[in-house]
mmCIF file of C-alpha atoms in Angstrom:
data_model
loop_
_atom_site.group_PDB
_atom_site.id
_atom_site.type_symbol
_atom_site.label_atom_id
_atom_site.label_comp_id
_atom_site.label_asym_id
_atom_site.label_seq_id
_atom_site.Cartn_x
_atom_site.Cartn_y
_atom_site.Cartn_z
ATOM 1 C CA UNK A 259 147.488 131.465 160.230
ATOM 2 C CA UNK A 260 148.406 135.103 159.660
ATOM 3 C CA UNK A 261 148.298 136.436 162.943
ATOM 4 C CA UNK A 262 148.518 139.908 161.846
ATOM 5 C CA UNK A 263 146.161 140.263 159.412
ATOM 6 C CA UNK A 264 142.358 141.044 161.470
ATOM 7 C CA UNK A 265 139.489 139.077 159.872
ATOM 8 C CA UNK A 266 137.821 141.808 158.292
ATOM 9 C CA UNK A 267 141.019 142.824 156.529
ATOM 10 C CA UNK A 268 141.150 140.090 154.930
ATOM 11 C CA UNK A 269 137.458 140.127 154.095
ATOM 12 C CA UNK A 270 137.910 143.325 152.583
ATOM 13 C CA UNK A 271 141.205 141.942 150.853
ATOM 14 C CA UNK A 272 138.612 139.507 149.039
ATOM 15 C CA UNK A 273 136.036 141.960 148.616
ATOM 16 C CA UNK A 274 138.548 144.651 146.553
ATOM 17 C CA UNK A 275 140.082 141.909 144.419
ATOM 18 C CA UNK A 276 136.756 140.729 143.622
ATOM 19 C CA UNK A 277 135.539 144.285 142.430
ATOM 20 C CA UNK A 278 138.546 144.777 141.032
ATOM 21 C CA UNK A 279 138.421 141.730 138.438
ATOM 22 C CA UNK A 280 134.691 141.910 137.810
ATOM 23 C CA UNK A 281 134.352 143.704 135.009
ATOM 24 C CA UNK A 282 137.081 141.482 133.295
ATOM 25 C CA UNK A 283 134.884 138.201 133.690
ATOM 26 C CA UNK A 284 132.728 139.109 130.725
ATOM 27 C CA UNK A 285 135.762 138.363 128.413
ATOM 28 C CA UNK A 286 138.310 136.318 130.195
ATOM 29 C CA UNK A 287 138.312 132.748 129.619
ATOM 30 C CA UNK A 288 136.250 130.015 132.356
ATOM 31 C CA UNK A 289 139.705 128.628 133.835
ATOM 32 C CA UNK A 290 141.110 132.225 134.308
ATOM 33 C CA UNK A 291 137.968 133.192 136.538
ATOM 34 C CA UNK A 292 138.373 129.370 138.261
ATOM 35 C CA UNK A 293 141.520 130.340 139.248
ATOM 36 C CA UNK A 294 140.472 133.680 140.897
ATOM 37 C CA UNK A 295 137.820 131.587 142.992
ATOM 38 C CA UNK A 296 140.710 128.606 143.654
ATOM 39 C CA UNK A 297 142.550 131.309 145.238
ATOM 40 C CA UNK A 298 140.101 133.022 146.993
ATOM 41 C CA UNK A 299 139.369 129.500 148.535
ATOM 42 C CA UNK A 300 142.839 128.612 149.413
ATOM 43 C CA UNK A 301 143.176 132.247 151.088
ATOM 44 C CA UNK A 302 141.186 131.632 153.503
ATOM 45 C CA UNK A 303 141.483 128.463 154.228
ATOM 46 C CA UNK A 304 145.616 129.504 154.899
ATOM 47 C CA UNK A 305 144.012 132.085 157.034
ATOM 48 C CA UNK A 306 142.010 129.663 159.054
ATOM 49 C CA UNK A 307 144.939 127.474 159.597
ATOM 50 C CA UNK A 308 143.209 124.426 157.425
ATOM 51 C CA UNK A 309 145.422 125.123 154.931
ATOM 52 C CA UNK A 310 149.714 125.606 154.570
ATOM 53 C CA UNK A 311 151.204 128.075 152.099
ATOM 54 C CA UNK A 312 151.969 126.371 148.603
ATOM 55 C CA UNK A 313 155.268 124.881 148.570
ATOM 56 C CA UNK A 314 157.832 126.290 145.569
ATOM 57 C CA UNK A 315 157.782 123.478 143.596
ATOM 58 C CA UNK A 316 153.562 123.861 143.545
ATOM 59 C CA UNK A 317 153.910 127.395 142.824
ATOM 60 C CA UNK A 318 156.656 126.903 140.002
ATOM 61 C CA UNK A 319 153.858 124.348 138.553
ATOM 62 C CA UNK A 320 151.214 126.588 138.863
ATOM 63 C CA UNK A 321 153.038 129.200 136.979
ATOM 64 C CA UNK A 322 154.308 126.935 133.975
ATOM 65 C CA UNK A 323 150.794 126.009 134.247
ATOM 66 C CA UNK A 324 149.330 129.452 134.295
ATOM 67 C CA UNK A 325 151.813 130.646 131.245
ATOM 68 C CA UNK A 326 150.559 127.553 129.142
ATOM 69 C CA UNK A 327 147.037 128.191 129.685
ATOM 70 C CA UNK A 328 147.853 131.961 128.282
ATOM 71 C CA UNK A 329 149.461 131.006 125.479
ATOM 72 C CA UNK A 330 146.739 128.850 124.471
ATOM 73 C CA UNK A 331 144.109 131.192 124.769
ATOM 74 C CA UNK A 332 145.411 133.868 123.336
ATOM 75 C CA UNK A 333 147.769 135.363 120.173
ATOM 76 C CA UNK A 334 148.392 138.026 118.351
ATOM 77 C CA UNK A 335 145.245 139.269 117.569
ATOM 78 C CA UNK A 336 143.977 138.843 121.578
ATOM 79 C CA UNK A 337 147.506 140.392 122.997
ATOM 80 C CA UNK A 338 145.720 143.394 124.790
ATOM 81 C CA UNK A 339 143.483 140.795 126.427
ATOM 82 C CA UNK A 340 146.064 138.450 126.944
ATOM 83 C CA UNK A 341 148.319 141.292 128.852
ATOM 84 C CA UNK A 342 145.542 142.326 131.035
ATOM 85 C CA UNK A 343 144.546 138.466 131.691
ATOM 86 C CA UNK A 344 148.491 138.016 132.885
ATOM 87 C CA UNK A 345 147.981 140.721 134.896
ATOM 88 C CA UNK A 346 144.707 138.868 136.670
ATOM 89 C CA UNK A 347 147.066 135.867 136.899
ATOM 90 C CA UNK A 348 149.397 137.476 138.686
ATOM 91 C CA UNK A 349 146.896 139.040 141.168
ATOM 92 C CA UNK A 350 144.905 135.554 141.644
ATOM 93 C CA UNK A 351 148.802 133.352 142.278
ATOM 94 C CA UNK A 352 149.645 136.268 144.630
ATOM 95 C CA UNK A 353 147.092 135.886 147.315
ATOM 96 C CA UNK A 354 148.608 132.285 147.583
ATOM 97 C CA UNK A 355 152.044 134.274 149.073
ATOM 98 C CA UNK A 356 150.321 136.526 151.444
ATOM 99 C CA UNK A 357 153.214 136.765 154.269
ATOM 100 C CA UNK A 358 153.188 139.730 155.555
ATOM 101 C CA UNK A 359 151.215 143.511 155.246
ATOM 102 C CA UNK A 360 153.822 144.118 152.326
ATOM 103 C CA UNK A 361 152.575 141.055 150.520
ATOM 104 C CA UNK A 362 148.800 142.514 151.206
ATOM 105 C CA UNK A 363 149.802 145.653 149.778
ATOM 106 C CA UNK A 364 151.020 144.496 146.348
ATOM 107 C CA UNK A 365 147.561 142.974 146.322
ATOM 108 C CA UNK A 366 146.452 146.049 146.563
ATOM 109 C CA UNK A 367 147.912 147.840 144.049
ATOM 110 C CA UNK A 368 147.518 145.384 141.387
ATOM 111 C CA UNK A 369 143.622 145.854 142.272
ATOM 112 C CA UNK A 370 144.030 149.557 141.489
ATOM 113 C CA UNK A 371 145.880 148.785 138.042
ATOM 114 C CA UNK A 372 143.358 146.274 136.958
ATOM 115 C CA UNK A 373 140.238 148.714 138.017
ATOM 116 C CA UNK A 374 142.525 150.975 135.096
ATOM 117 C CA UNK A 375 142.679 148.154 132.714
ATOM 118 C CA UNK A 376 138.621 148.099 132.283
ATOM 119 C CA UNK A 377 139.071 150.708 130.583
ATOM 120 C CA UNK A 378 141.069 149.156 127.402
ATOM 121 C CA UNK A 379 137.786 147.582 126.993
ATOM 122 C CA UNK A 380 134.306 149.836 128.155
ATOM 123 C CA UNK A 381 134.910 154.133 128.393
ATOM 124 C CA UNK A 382 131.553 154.888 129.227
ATOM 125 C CA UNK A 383 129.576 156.470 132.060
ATOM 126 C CA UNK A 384 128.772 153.309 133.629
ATOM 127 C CA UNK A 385 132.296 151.950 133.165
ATOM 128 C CA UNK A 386 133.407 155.086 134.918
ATOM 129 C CA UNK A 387 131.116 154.902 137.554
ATOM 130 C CA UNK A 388 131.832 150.878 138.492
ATOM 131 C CA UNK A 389 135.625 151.707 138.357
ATOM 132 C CA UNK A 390 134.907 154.730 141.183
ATOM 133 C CA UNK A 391 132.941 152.558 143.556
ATOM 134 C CA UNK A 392 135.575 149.604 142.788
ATOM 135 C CA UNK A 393 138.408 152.045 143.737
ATOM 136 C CA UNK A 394 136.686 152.973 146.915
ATOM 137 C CA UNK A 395 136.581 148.996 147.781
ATOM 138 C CA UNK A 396 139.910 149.085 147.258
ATOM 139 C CA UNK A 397 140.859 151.783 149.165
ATOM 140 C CA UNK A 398 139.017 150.513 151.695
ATOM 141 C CA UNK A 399 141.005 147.174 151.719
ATOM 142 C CA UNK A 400 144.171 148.837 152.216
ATOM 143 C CA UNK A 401 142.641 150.978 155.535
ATOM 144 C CA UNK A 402 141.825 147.873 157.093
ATOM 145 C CA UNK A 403 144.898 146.606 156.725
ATOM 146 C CA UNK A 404 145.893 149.227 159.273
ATOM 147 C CA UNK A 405 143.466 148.593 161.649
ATOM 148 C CA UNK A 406 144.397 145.734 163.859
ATOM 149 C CA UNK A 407 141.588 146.460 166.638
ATOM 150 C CA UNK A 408 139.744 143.068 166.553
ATOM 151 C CA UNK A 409 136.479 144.485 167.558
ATOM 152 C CA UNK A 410 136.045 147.129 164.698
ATOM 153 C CA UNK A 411 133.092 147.392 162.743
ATOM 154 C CA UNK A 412 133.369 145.610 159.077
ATOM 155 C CA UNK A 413 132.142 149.199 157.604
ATOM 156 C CA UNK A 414 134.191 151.395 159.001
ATOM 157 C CA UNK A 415 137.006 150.635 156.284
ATOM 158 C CA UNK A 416 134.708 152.285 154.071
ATOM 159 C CA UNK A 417 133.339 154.962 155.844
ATOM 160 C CA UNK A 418 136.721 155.855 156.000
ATOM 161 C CA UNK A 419 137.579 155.490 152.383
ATOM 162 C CA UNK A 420 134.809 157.477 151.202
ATOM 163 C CA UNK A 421 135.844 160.192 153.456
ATOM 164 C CA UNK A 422 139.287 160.392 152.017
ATOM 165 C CA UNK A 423 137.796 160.354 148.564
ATOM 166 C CA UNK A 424 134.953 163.166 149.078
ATOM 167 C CA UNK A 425 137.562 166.144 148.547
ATOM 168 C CA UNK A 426 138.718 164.528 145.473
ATOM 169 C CA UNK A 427 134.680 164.569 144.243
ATOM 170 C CA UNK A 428 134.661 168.095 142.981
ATOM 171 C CA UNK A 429 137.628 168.001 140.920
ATOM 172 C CA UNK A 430 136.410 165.196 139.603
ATOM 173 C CA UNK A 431 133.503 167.147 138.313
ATOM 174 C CA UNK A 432 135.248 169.652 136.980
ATOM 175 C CA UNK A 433 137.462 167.771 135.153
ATOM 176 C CA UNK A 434 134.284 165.452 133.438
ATOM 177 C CA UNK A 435 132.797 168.782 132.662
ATOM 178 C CA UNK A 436 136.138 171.177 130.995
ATOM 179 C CA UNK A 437 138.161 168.018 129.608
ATOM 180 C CA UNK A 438 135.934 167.091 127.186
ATOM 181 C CA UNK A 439 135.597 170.392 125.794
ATOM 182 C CA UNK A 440 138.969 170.658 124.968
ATOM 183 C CA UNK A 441 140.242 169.845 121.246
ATOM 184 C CA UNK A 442 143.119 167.204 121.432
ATOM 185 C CA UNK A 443 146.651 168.210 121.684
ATOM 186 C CA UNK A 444 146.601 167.669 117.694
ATOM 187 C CA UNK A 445 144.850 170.795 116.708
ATOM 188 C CA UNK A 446 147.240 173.139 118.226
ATOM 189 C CA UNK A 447 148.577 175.386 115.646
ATOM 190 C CA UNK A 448 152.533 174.851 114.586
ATOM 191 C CA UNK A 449 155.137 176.847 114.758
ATOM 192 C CA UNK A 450 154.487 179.034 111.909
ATOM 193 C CA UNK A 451 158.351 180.117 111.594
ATOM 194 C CA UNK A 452 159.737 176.654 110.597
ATOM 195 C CA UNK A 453 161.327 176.974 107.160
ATOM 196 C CA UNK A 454 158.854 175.394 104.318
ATOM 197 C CA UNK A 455 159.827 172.540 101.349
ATOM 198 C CA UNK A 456 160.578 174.686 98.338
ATOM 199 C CA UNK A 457 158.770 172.296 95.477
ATOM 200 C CA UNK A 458 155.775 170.320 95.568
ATOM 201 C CA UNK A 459 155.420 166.937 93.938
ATOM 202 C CA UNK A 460 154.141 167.870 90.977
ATOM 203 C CA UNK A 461 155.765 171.172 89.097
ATOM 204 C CA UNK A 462 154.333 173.420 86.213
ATOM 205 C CA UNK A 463 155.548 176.819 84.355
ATOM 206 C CA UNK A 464 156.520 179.403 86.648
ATOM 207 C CA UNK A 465 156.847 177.460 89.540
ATOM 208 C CA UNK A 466 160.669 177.464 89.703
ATOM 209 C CA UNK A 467 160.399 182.135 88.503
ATOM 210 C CA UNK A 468 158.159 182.666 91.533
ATOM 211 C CA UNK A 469 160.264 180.052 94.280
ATOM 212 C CA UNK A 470 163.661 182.499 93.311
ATOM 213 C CA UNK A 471 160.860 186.059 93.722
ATOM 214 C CA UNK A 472 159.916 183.948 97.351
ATOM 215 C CA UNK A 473 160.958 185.517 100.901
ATOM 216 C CA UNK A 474 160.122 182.857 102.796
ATOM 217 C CA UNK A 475 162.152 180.333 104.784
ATOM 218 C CA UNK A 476 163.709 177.631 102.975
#
């Protein structure tokens, strides 16, 4: 058992990676999403003390395993999907390893990165607004794992979150309002004083006359 992990950090813990990969379930293949919930399981069963951490040689397996399984599923044409499902691999064999608040944390930053990864799939308003409360999960996940009081209230992770998020609301705003107004970087004008090709593909009389009259860089 992990003595210094609390309960509802690790309920949290859950809750984030489970937000986290949502979104993802619409595409990824059955066994992926089995995996997720295998882990899950074996989490907390390690937690409860039913369970012992995975020895090498299992996790080596599971990995050889896991890499086969990607392979199969996906190619060339699939290798977005098939980079973001390694990436929900990784997260799902990495709550087997959960040894200390370092170990916790890496969970928690690979939830971040795969809230970002929705995005390679779904850019609208609701996609936005999932990934927001999804972040704040997350956030909240990591808070708890700082709070080792046994007797603290399962919400207050996210009161908490949500209160270190608020300032970052009206930015937000702005940004969603100005940053769409803004032509992309490609419409800038160039720099008018580079020197220009003398000849175009194609010449006709009086071409080469008025390129000798020209004043203009060459």
């Amino acid at each position: 058992m992990n003595s210094w992990l609390p309960r509802h950090a690790l309920i949290w813990q859950l809750v984030a990676i489970a937000a986290a990969t949502l979104p993802h379930l619409f595409w990824m293949p059955i066994w992926l999403a089995g995996l997720l919930i295998a882990a899950a399981i074996t989490r907390i069963q390690i937690y409860r003390g039913h369970w012992q951490f995975p020895h090498w040689v299992i996790k080596i397996a599971l990995i050889l395993l896991v890499l086969s399984a990607l392979v199969l599923s996906f190619n060339r044409s699939t290798l977005m999907s098939g980079t973001v499902a390694l990436l929900v691999s990784g997260l799902a064999l990495k709550m087997l390893e959960v040894h200390t608040r370092r170990d916790a944390l890496l969970l928690t930053y690979l939830s971040f990165f795969v809230i970002g990864t929705q995005f390679l799939f779904e850019q609208g308003i609701l996609a936005a607004i999932y990934a927001l409360v999804a972040s704040i999960l997350v956030l909240a996940s990591q808070i708890a794992l700082y709070d080792p009081r046994p007797k603290r209230l399962l919400y207050m992770p996210l009161i908490n979150s949500m209160k270190i998020l608020a300032p970052a609301v009206p930015l937000m705003l702005v940004l969603f309002l100005i940053i769409p107004r803004i032509g992309p970087l490609w419409t800038v004008p160039l720099d008018q004083t580079q020197a220009k090709t003398g000849l175009a593909e194609s010449v006709s009389p009086g071409d080469i006359s008025r390129l000798t009259r020209s004043g203009a860089l060459a």
